[in-house]
Tab-separated table of N, CA and C in Angstrom:
chain	number	residue	atom	x	y	z
A	274	MET	N	-17.549	7.848	13.408
A	274	MET	CA	-16.884	6.916	12.518
A	274	MET	C	-17.337	5.499	12.889
A	275	THR	N	-17.654	4.700	11.888
A	275	THR	CA	-18.118	3.331	12.134
A	275	THR	C	-16.932	2.417	12.438
A	276	SER	N	-17.234	1.209	12.914
A	276	SER	CA	-16.167	0.277	13.283
A	276	SER	C	-15.323	-0.121	12.079
A	277	TRP	N	-15.946	-0.298	10.904
A	277	TRP	CA	-15.148	-0.671	9.733
A	277	TRP	C	-14.264	0.492	9.287
A	278	GLN	N	-14.738	1.726	9.443
A	278	GLN	CA	-13.911	2.885	9.087
A	278	GLN	C	-12.733	3.032	10.058
A	279	MET	N	-12.960	2.740	11.342
A	279	MET	CA	-11.859	2.790	12.311
A	279	MET	C	-10.830	1.711	12.005
A	280	ALA	N	-11.300	0.522	11.636
A	280	ALA	CA	-10.378	-0.555	11.272
A	280	ALA	C	-9.569	-0.180	10.029
A	281	MET	N	-10.216	0.443	9.059
A	281	MET	CA	-9.496	0.902	7.857
A	281	MET	C	-8.447	1.950	8.230
A	282	ALA	N	-8.784	2.868	9.113
A	282	ALA	CA	-7.833	3.906	9.525
A	282	ALA	C	-6.622	3.282	10.212
A	283	ARG	N	-6.843	2.279	11.062
A	283	ARG	CA	-5.730	1.613	11.757
A	283	ARG	C	-4.800	0.891	10.789
A	284	SER	N	-5.329	0.439	9.671
A	284	SER	CA	-4.512	-0.315	8.715
A	284	SER	C	-3.911	0.571	7.632
A	285	GLY	N	-4.025	1.881	7.774
A	285	GLY	CA	-3.479	2.789	6.767
A	285	GLY	C	-4.454	3.071	5.647
A	286	HIS	N	-5.742	2.836	5.890
A	286	HIS	CA	-6.810	3.064	4.921
A	286	HIS	C	-6.742	2.113	3.736
A	287	VAL	N	-6.183	0.917	3.980
A	287	VAL	CA	-6.050	-0.129	2.965
A	287	VAL	C	-6.550	-1.431	3.580
A	288	ALA	N	-7.314	-2.208	2.796
A	288	ALA	CA	-7.795	-3.498	3.304
A	288	ALA	C	-8.013	-4.470	2.157
A	289	SER	N	-7.788	-5.728	2.474
A	289	SER	CA	-8.113	-6.792	1.525
A	289	SER	C	-9.567	-7.204	1.768
A	290	THR	N	-10.106	-7.964	0.832
A	290	THR	CA	-11.461	-8.487	1.027
A	290	THR	C	-11.527	-9.291	2.319
A	291	ARG	N	-10.499	-10.088	2.581
A	291	ARG	CA	-10.459	-10.889	3.812
A	291	ARG	C	-10.497	-9.990	5.051
A	292	ASP	N	-9.733	-8.881	5.024
A	292	ASP	CA	-9.754	-7.936	6.143
A	292	ASP	C	-11.167	-7.391	6.360
A	293	LEU	N	-11.834	-7.019	5.281
A	293	LEU	CA	-13.181	-6.452	5.381
A	293	LEU	C	-14.172	-7.489	5.907
A	294	HIS	N	-14.023	-8.732	5.481
A	294	HIS	CA	-14.885	-9.795	6.012
A	294	HIS	C	-14.631	-9.979	7.504
A	295	ARG	N	-13.365	-9.926	7.904
A	295	ARG	CA	-13.006	-10.126	9.310
A	295	ARG	C	-13.629	-9.055	10.207
A	296	ILE	N	-13.810	-7.844	9.680
A	296	ILE	CA	-14.402	-6.779	10.503
A	296	ILE	C	-15.923	-6.712	10.347
A	297	GLY	N	-16.493	-7.700	9.644
A	297	GLY	CA	-17.938	-7.819	9.623
A	297	GLY	C	-18.652	-7.394	8.356
A	298	LEU	N	-17.934	-7.026	7.311
A	298	LEU	CA	-18.602	-6.643	6.069
A	298	LEU	C	-18.816	-7.872	5.186
A	299	SER	N	-19.957	-7.931	4.560
A	299	SER	CA	-20.248	-9.003	3.615
A	299	SER	C	-19.837	-8.546	2.215
A	300	ASP	N	-19.879	-9.465	1.262
A	300	ASP	CA	-19.587	-9.094	-0.129
A	300	ASP	C	-20.583	-8.054	-0.633
A	301	VAL	N	-21.834	-8.183	-0.209
A	301	VAL	CA	-22.861	-7.209	-0.601
A	301	VAL	C	-22.524	-5.837	-0.022
A	302	ASP	N	-22.114	-5.794	1.246
A	302	ASP	CA	-21.711	-4.523	1.873
A	302	ASP	C	-20.576	-3.886	1.093
A	303	ILE	N	-19.579	-4.685	0.753
A	303	ILE	CA	-18.405	-4.162	0.044
A	303	ILE	C	-18.819	-3.583	-1.305
A	304	ARG	N	-19.619	-4.322	-2.070
A	304	ARG	CA	-20.088	-3.818	-3.373
A	304	ARG	C	-20.894	-2.530	-3.209
A	305	MET	N	-21.724	-2.482	-2.179
A	305	MET	CA	-22.531	-1.287	-1.938
A	305	MET	C	-21.630	-0.094	-1.584
A	306	PHE	N	-20.638	-0.310	-0.703
A	306	PHE	CA	-19.744	0.781	-0.330
A	306	PHE	C	-18.937	1.269	-1.524
A	307	VAL	N	-18.546	0.361	-2.412
A	307	VAL	CA	-17.841	0.764	-3.633
A	307	VAL	C	-18.771	1.592	-4.518
A	308	SER	N	-20.008	1.131	-4.687
A	308	SER	CA	-20.938	1.862	-5.561
A	308	SER	C	-21.282	3.247	-5.013
A	309	TYR	N	-21.286	3.408	-3.687
A	309	TYR	CA	-21.562	4.707	-3.069
A	309	TYR	C	-20.306	5.551	-2.870
A	310	GLY	N	-19.147	5.024	-3.259
A	310	GLY	CA	-17.918	5.796	-3.153
A	310	GLY	C	-17.300	5.819	-1.764
A	311	ARG	N	-17.709	4.923	-0.884
A	311	ARG	CA	-17.126	4.884	0.466
A	311	ARG	C	-15.881	4.014	0.505
A	312	LEU	N	-15.709	3.147	-0.497
A	312	LEU	CA	-14.503	2.347	-0.706
A	312	LEU	C	-14.142	2.440	-2.183
A	313	VAL	N	-12.857	2.312	-2.472
A	313	VAL	CA	-12.385	2.311	-3.856
A	313	VAL	C	-11.637	1.000	-4.082
A	314	ARG	N	-12.059	0.247	-5.092
A	314	ARG	CA	-11.361	-0.990	-5.437
A	314	ARG	C	-10.177	-0.619	-6.325
A	315	VAL	N	-8.953	-0.965	-5.860
A	315	VAL	CA	-7.763	-0.616	-6.628
A	315	VAL	C	-7.205	-1.786	-7.416
A	316	ARG	N	-7.531	-2.986	-6.984
A	316	ARG	CA	-7.219	-4.203	-7.737
A	316	ARG	C	-8.069	-5.308	-7.140
A	317	ILE	N	-8.083	-6.445	-7.779
A	317	ILE	CA	-8.934	-7.537	-7.307
A	317	ILE	C	-8.598	-7.863	-5.857
A	318	GLY	N	-9.607	-7.761	-5.012
A	318	GLY	CA	-9.452	-8.122	-3.610
A	318	GLY	C	-8.810	-7.073	-2.714
A	319	TRP	N	-8.577	-5.858	-3.207
A	319	TRP	CA	-7.934	-4.817	-2.405
A	319	TRP	C	-8.674	-3.493	-2.553
A	320	TYR	N	-8.880	-2.828	-1.407
A	320	TYR	CA	-9.672	-1.610	-1.350
A	320	TYR	C	-8.949	-0.547	-0.524
A	321	VAL	N	-9.248	0.711	-0.843
A	321	VAL	CA	-8.747	1.842	-0.059
A	321	VAL	C	-9.928	2.772	0.212
A	322	THR	N	-9.746	3.655	1.172
A	322	THR	CA	-10.762	4.674	1.406
A	322	THR	C	-10.561	5.784	0.371
A	323	PRO	N	-11.606	6.510	0.040
A	323	PRO	CA	-11.518	7.492	-1.049
A	323	PRO	C	-10.445	8.572	-0.866
A	324	GLY	N	-10.178	8.998	0.340
A	324	GLY	CA	-9.224	10.076	0.547
A	324	GLY	C	-7.778	9.648	0.730
A	325	VAL	N	-7.479	8.375	0.499
A	325	VAL	CA	-6.124	7.884	0.732
A	325	VAL	C	-5.140	8.584	-0.214
A	326	ASP	N	-3.916	8.741	0.251
A	326	ASP	CA	-2.863	9.358	-0.541
A	326	ASP	C	-2.721	8.640	-1.886
A	327	ALA	N	-2.510	9.387	-2.959
A	327	ALA	CA	-2.404	8.812	-4.306
A	327	ALA	C	-1.244	7.822	-4.410
A	328	ALA	N	-0.151	8.083	-3.700
A	328	ALA	CA	0.994	7.164	-3.734
A	328	ALA	C	0.636	5.828	-3.089
A	329	VAL	N	-0.141	5.861	-2.024
A	329	VAL	CA	-0.587	4.625	-1.370
A	329	VAL	C	-1.473	3.846	-2.334
A	330	ARG	N	-2.391	4.535	-2.965
A	330	ARG	CA	-3.292	3.880	-3.925
A	330	ARG	C	-2.493	3.200	-5.035
A	331	GLU	N	-1.495	3.874	-5.561
A	331	GLU	CA	-0.686	3.293	-6.639
A	331	GLU	C	0.140	2.110	-6.144
A	332	ALA	N	0.698	2.208	-4.950
A	332	ALA	CA	1.475	1.094	-4.394
A	332	ALA	C	0.604	-0.144	-4.240
A	333	VAL	N	-0.607	0.020	-3.733
A	333	VAL	CA	-1.520	-1.105	-3.564
A	333	VAL	C	-1.926	-1.649	-4.933
A	334	ARG	N	-2.161	-0.774	-5.884
A	334	ARG	CA	-2.511	-1.221	-7.234
A	334	ARG	C	-1.408	-2.097	-7.827
A	335	LEU	N	-0.160	-1.792	-7.481
A	335	LEU	CA	0.981	-2.556	-7.983
A	335	LEU	C	1.263	-3.808	-7.155
A	336	GLY	N	0.534	-3.995	-6.056
A	336	GLY	CA	0.690	-5.205	-5.257
A	336	GLY	C	1.577	-5.053	-4.043
A	337	GLY	N	1.922	-3.822	-3.675
A	337	GLY	CA	2.801	-3.617	-2.530
A	337	GLY	C	2.307	-2.524	-1.611
A	338	ARG	N	3.275	-1.927	-0.921
A	338	ARG	CA	2.986	-0.779	-0.053
A	338	ARG	C	4.182	0.145	-0.113
A	339	LEU	N	4.007	1.370	0.351
A	339	LEU	CA	5.084	2.355	0.268
A	339	LEU	C	6.278	1.936	1.112
A	340	ALA	N	7.465	2.224	0.596
A	340	ALA	CA	8.718	1.938	1.292
A	340	ALA	C	9.672	3.098	1.041
A	341	CYS	N	10.786	3.076	1.726
A	341	CYS	CA	11.898	3.987	1.472
A	341	CYS	C	11.440	5.459	1.490
A	342	PHE	N	11.844	6.231	0.490
A	342	PHE	CA	11.538	7.667	0.472
A	342	PHE	C	10.044	7.954	0.366
A	343	SER	N	9.313	7.117	-0.349
A	343	SER	CA	7.861	7.327	-0.469
A	343	SER	C	7.176	7.167	0.890
A	344	ALA	N	7.592	6.173	1.671
A	344	ALA	CA	7.023	5.980	3.008
A	344	ALA	C	7.427	7.124	3.924
A	345	LEU	N	8.668	7.577	3.803
A	345	LEU	CA	9.116	8.694	4.642
A	345	LEU	C	8.310	9.957	4.355
A	346	ARG	N	8.050	10.241	3.085
A	346	ARG	CA	7.228	11.413	2.740
A	346	ARG	C	5.821	11.267	3.311
A	347	LEU	N	5.239	10.071	3.192
A	347	LEU	CA	3.896	9.845	3.731
A	347	LEU	C	3.873	10.073	5.243
A	348	ARG	N	4.915	9.647	5.931
A	348	ARG	CA	4.984	9.762	7.391
A	348	ARG	C	5.424	11.154	7.844
A	349	GLY	N	5.685	12.066	6.888
A	349	GLY	CA	5.988	13.455	7.231
A	349	GLY	C	7.452	13.780	7.405
A	350	ALA	N	8.352	12.876	7.022
A	350	ALA	CA	9.788	13.148	7.147
A	350	ALA	C	10.229	14.114	6.040
A	351	PRO	N	11.145	15.004	6.357
A	351	PRO	CA	11.615	15.981	5.365
A	351	PRO	C	12.657	15.367	4.427
A	352	VAL	N	12.199	14.696	3.384
A	352	VAL	CA	13.105	14.074	2.412
A	352	VAL	C	12.773	14.592	1.022
A	353	GLY	N	13.758	14.523	0.153
A	353	GLY	CA	13.564	14.949	-1.223
A	353	GLY	C	12.725	13.958	-2.009
A	354	ASP	N	12.464	14.306	-3.238
A	354	ASP	CA	11.663	13.461	-4.116
A	354	ASP	C	12.490	13.137	-5.350
A	355	ASP	N	12.824	11.859	-5.528
A	355	ASP	CA	13.606	11.461	-6.700
A	355	ASP	C	12.713	11.173	-7.903
A	356	GLY	N	11.417	11.444	-7.774
A	356	GLY	CA	10.493	11.263	-8.875
A	356	GLY	C	10.000	9.839	-9.058
A	357	ARG	N	10.408	8.944	-8.177
A	357	ARG	CA	9.975	7.549	-8.287
A	357	ARG	C	9.110	7.172	-7.097
A	358	LEU	N	8.252	6.209	-7.334
A	358	LEU	CA	7.449	5.620	-6.269
A	358	LEU	C	8.237	4.440	-5.737
A	359	HIS	N	8.555	4.440	-4.447
A	359	HIS	CA	9.297	3.347	-3.818
A	359	HIS	C	8.293	2.442	-3.128
A	360	ILE	N	8.279	1.157	-3.522
A	360	ILE	CA	7.342	0.217	-2.924
A	360	ILE	C	8.070	-1.033	-2.439
A	361	GLU	N	7.494	-1.640	-1.409
A	361	GLU	CA	7.993	-2.915	-0.907
A	361	GLU	C	7.090	-4.022	-1.436
A	362	LEU	N	7.734	-5.037	-2.008
A	362	LEU	CA	7.039	-6.238	-2.459
A	362	LEU	C	7.708	-7.438	-1.815
A	363	PRO	N	6.971	-8.509	-1.582
A	363	PRO	CA	7.617	-9.732	-1.089
A	363	PRO	C	8.654	-10.211	-2.109
A	364	ALA	N	9.692	-10.870	-1.622
A	364	ALA	CA	10.776	-11.327	-2.495
A	364	ALA	C	10.270	-12.219	-3.619
A	365	HIS	N	9.213	-12.986	-3.379
A	365	HIS	CA	8.692	-13.921	-4.378
A	365	HIS	C	7.659	-13.302	-5.311
A	366	ALA	N	7.255	-12.065	-5.077
A	366	ALA	CA	6.186	-11.442	-5.862
A	366	ALA	C	6.652	-11.128	-7.281
A	367	VAL	N	5.717	-11.206	-8.172
A	367	VAL	CA	5.967	-10.835	-9.556
A	367	VAL	C	5.297	-9.490	-9.774
A	368	ARG	N	6.011	-8.570	-10.400
A	368	ARG	CA	5.433	-7.253	-10.665
A	368	ARG	C	4.211	-7.410	-11.551
A	369	ARG	N	3.172	-6.682	-11.241
A	369	ARG	CA	1.911	-6.801	-11.969
A	369	ARG	C	2.057	-6.346	-13.421
A	370	PRO	N	1.485	-7.095	-14.364
A	370	PRO	CA	1.520	-6.673	-15.762
A	370	PRO	C	0.785	-5.353	-15.949
A	371	GLY	N	1.229	-4.569	-16.892
A	371	GLY	CA	0.583	-3.288	-17.159
A	371	GLY	C	0.787	-2.296	-16.044
A	372	ALA	N	1.891	-2.424	-15.335
A	372	ALA	CA	2.124	-1.573	-14.175
A	372	ALA	C	2.648	-0.191	-14.548
A	373	GLY	N	2.781	0.093	-15.819
A	373	GLY	CA	3.218	1.415	-16.224
A	373	GLY	C	4.716	1.486	-16.437
A	374	ASP	N	5.252	2.683	-16.386
A	374	ASP	CA	6.667	2.941	-16.638
A	374	ASP	C	7.523	2.349	-15.521
A	375	PRO	N	8.335	1.312	-15.826
A	375	PRO	CA	9.140	0.682	-14.776
A	375	PRO	C	10.180	1.616	-14.166
A	376	SER	N	10.616	2.640	-14.899
A	376	SER	CA	11.608	3.560	-14.330
A	376	SER	C	10.980	4.505	-13.307
A	377	ALA	N	9.652	4.587	-13.269
A	377	ALA	CA	8.967	5.461	-12.318
A	377	ALA	C	8.730	4.777	-10.980
A	378	VAL	N	9.024	3.474	-10.906
A	378	VAL	CA	8.779	2.709	-9.675
A	378	VAL	C	10.067	2.023	-9.256
A	379	ARG	N	10.432	2.206	-8.002
A	379	ARG	CA	11.583	1.513	-7.424
A	379	ARG	C	11.053	0.412	-6.521
A	380	VAL	N	11.296	-0.825	-6.890
A	380	VAL	CA	10.779	-1.968	-6.133
A	380	VAL	C	11.842	-2.440	-5.157
A	381	HIS	N	11.483	-2.501	-3.896
A	381	HIS	CA	12.353	-3.019	-2.844
A	381	HIS	C	11.790	-4.381	-2.438
A	382	ARG	N	12.552	-5.426	-2.652
A	382	ARG	CA	12.118	-6.788	-2.322
A	382	ARG	C	12.427	-7.081	-0.860
A	383	ALA	N	11.489	-7.709	-0.180
A	383	ALA	CA	11.659	-8.018	1.243
A	383	ALA	C	11.438	-9.510	1.477
A	384	ARG	N	12.432	-10.163	2.065
A	384	ARG	CA	12.253	-11.584	2.416
A	384	ARG	C	11.190	-11.743	3.485
A	385	ARG	N	11.203	-10.803	4.442
A	385	ARG	CA	10.158	-10.745	5.477
A	385	ARG	C	9.577	-9.340	5.425
A	386	PRO	N	8.266	-9.218	5.576
A	386	PRO	CA	7.667	-7.884	5.548
A	386	PRO	C	8.225	-6.997	6.653
A	387	SER	N	8.494	-5.767	6.323
A	387	SER	CA	8.927	-4.788	7.321
A	387	SER	C	7.740	-4.421	8.198
A	388	SER	N	8.023	-3.873	9.368
A	388	SER	CA	6.924	-3.428	10.222
A	388	SER	C	6.260	-2.211	9.580
A	389	GLY	N	5.034	-1.991	9.954
A	389	GLY	CA	4.256	-0.895	9.393
A	389	GLY	C	2.810	-1.316	9.263
A	390	ASP	N	2.067	-0.635	8.412
A	390	ASP	CA	0.675	-0.999	8.183
A	390	ASP	C	0.482	-1.388	6.722
A	391	ARG	N	-0.755	-1.546	6.306
A	391	ARG	CA	-1.037	-1.963	4.926
A	391	ARG	C	-0.606	-0.900	3.904
A	392	ALA	N	-0.544	0.358	4.317
A	392	ALA	CA	-0.220	1.448	3.391
A	392	ALA	C	1.281	1.619	3.191
A	393	ALA	N	2.059	1.482	4.260
A	393	ALA	CA	3.485	1.800	4.185
A	393	ALA	C	4.254	1.143	5.320
A	394	VAL	N	5.541	0.947	5.076
A	394	VAL	CA	6.404	0.477	6.154
A	394	VAL	C	6.509	1.588	7.190
A	395	ASP	N	6.895	1.239	8.420
A	395	ASP	CA	7.018	2.282	9.436
A	395	ASP	C	8.266	3.127	9.181
A	396	ILE	N	8.395	4.209	9.902
A	396	ILE	CA	9.453	5.178	9.620
A	396	ILE	C	10.854	4.607	9.850
A	397	ALA	N	11.028	3.762	10.864
A	397	ALA	CA	12.347	3.163	11.119
A	397	ALA	C	12.755	2.255	9.959
A	398	ALA	N	11.831	1.431	9.479
A	398	ALA	CA	12.122	0.545	8.347
A	398	ALA	C	12.386	1.360	7.081
A	399	ALA	N	11.643	2.435	6.894
A	399	ALA	CA	11.842	3.287	5.714
A	399	ALA	C	13.230	3.916	5.734
A	400	TRP	N	13.689	4.395	6.906
A	400	TRP	CA	15.030	4.985	7.006
A	400	TRP	C	16.111	3.931	6.729
A	401	ARG	N	15.928	2.711	7.238
A	401	ARG	CA	16.917	1.650	6.981
A	401	ARG	C	17.096	1.394	5.488
A	402	VAL	N	15.978	1.300	4.782
A	402	VAL	CA	16.045	1.042	3.341
A	402	VAL	C	16.577	2.272	2.602
A	403	ALA	N	16.179	3.459	3.019
A	403	ALA	CA	16.606	4.681	2.334
A	403	ALA	C	18.122	4.850	2.386
A	404	ARG	N	18.756	4.446	3.492
A	404	ARG	CA	20.215	4.574	3.601
A	404	ARG	C	20.930	3.761	2.534
A	405	THR	N	20.377	2.620	2.167
A	405	THR	CA	21.022	1.769	1.155
A	405	THR	C	20.520	2.058	-0.249
A	406	CYS	N	19.436	2.783	-0.371
A	406	CYS	CA	18.819	3.034	-1.678
A	406	CYS	C	19.556	4.120	-2.448
A	407	VAL	N	20.031	5.125	-1.770
A	407	VAL	CA	20.642	6.274	-2.431
A	407	VAL	C	21.836	5.843	-3.271
A	408	GLY	N	21.760	6.088	-4.554
A	408	GLY	CA	22.861	5.816	-5.457
A	408	GLY	C	23.083	4.354	-5.788
A	409	SER	N	22.235	3.472	-5.329
A	409	SER	CA	22.428	2.047	-5.617
A	409	SER	C	21.692	1.651	-6.895
A	410	ALA	N	22.014	0.487	-7.383
A	410	ALA	CA	21.336	-0.020	-8.572
A	410	ALA	C	19.900	-0.361	-8.220
A	411	PRO	N	19.004	-0.325	-9.192
A	411	PRO	CA	17.600	-0.657	-8.911
A	411	PRO	C	17.450	-2.030	-8.278
A	412	CYS	N	16.519	-2.152	-7.361
A	412	CYS	CA	16.269	-3.402	-6.633
A	412	CYS	C	15.185	-4.193	-7.330
A	413	ARG	N	15.385	-4.598	-8.532
A	413	ARG	CA	14.341	-5.321	-9.283
A	413	ARG	C	14.585	-6.785	-9.266
């Protein structure tokens, strides 16, 4: 595994253009890796590795990362599926236009980012949010 692939793995297989530059990739490298299928551009300035979980890819496409039940499922916790993608967005973020069915996504706003990586909040943060999420009104 190359150094940039190890860096991507440490960050949850998600990186911004700035992250990729910091680990030594140029814009030409990034375009080449996208064209060869070694990176997937999910939105302007954000990339994932090809095998990343589909929920992670969608969360990044929407401008966030997995939170709550979605993060718990990614981390291997035995939780049910309410049919929605739970994502964490900064409190000031605006949901991306054309983001699809709003009832399929549960947005959790965070004044400060929870601990975790680029793909998802860590399991402790996910459990904290999940305790308050069940049966509550949408966090939009």
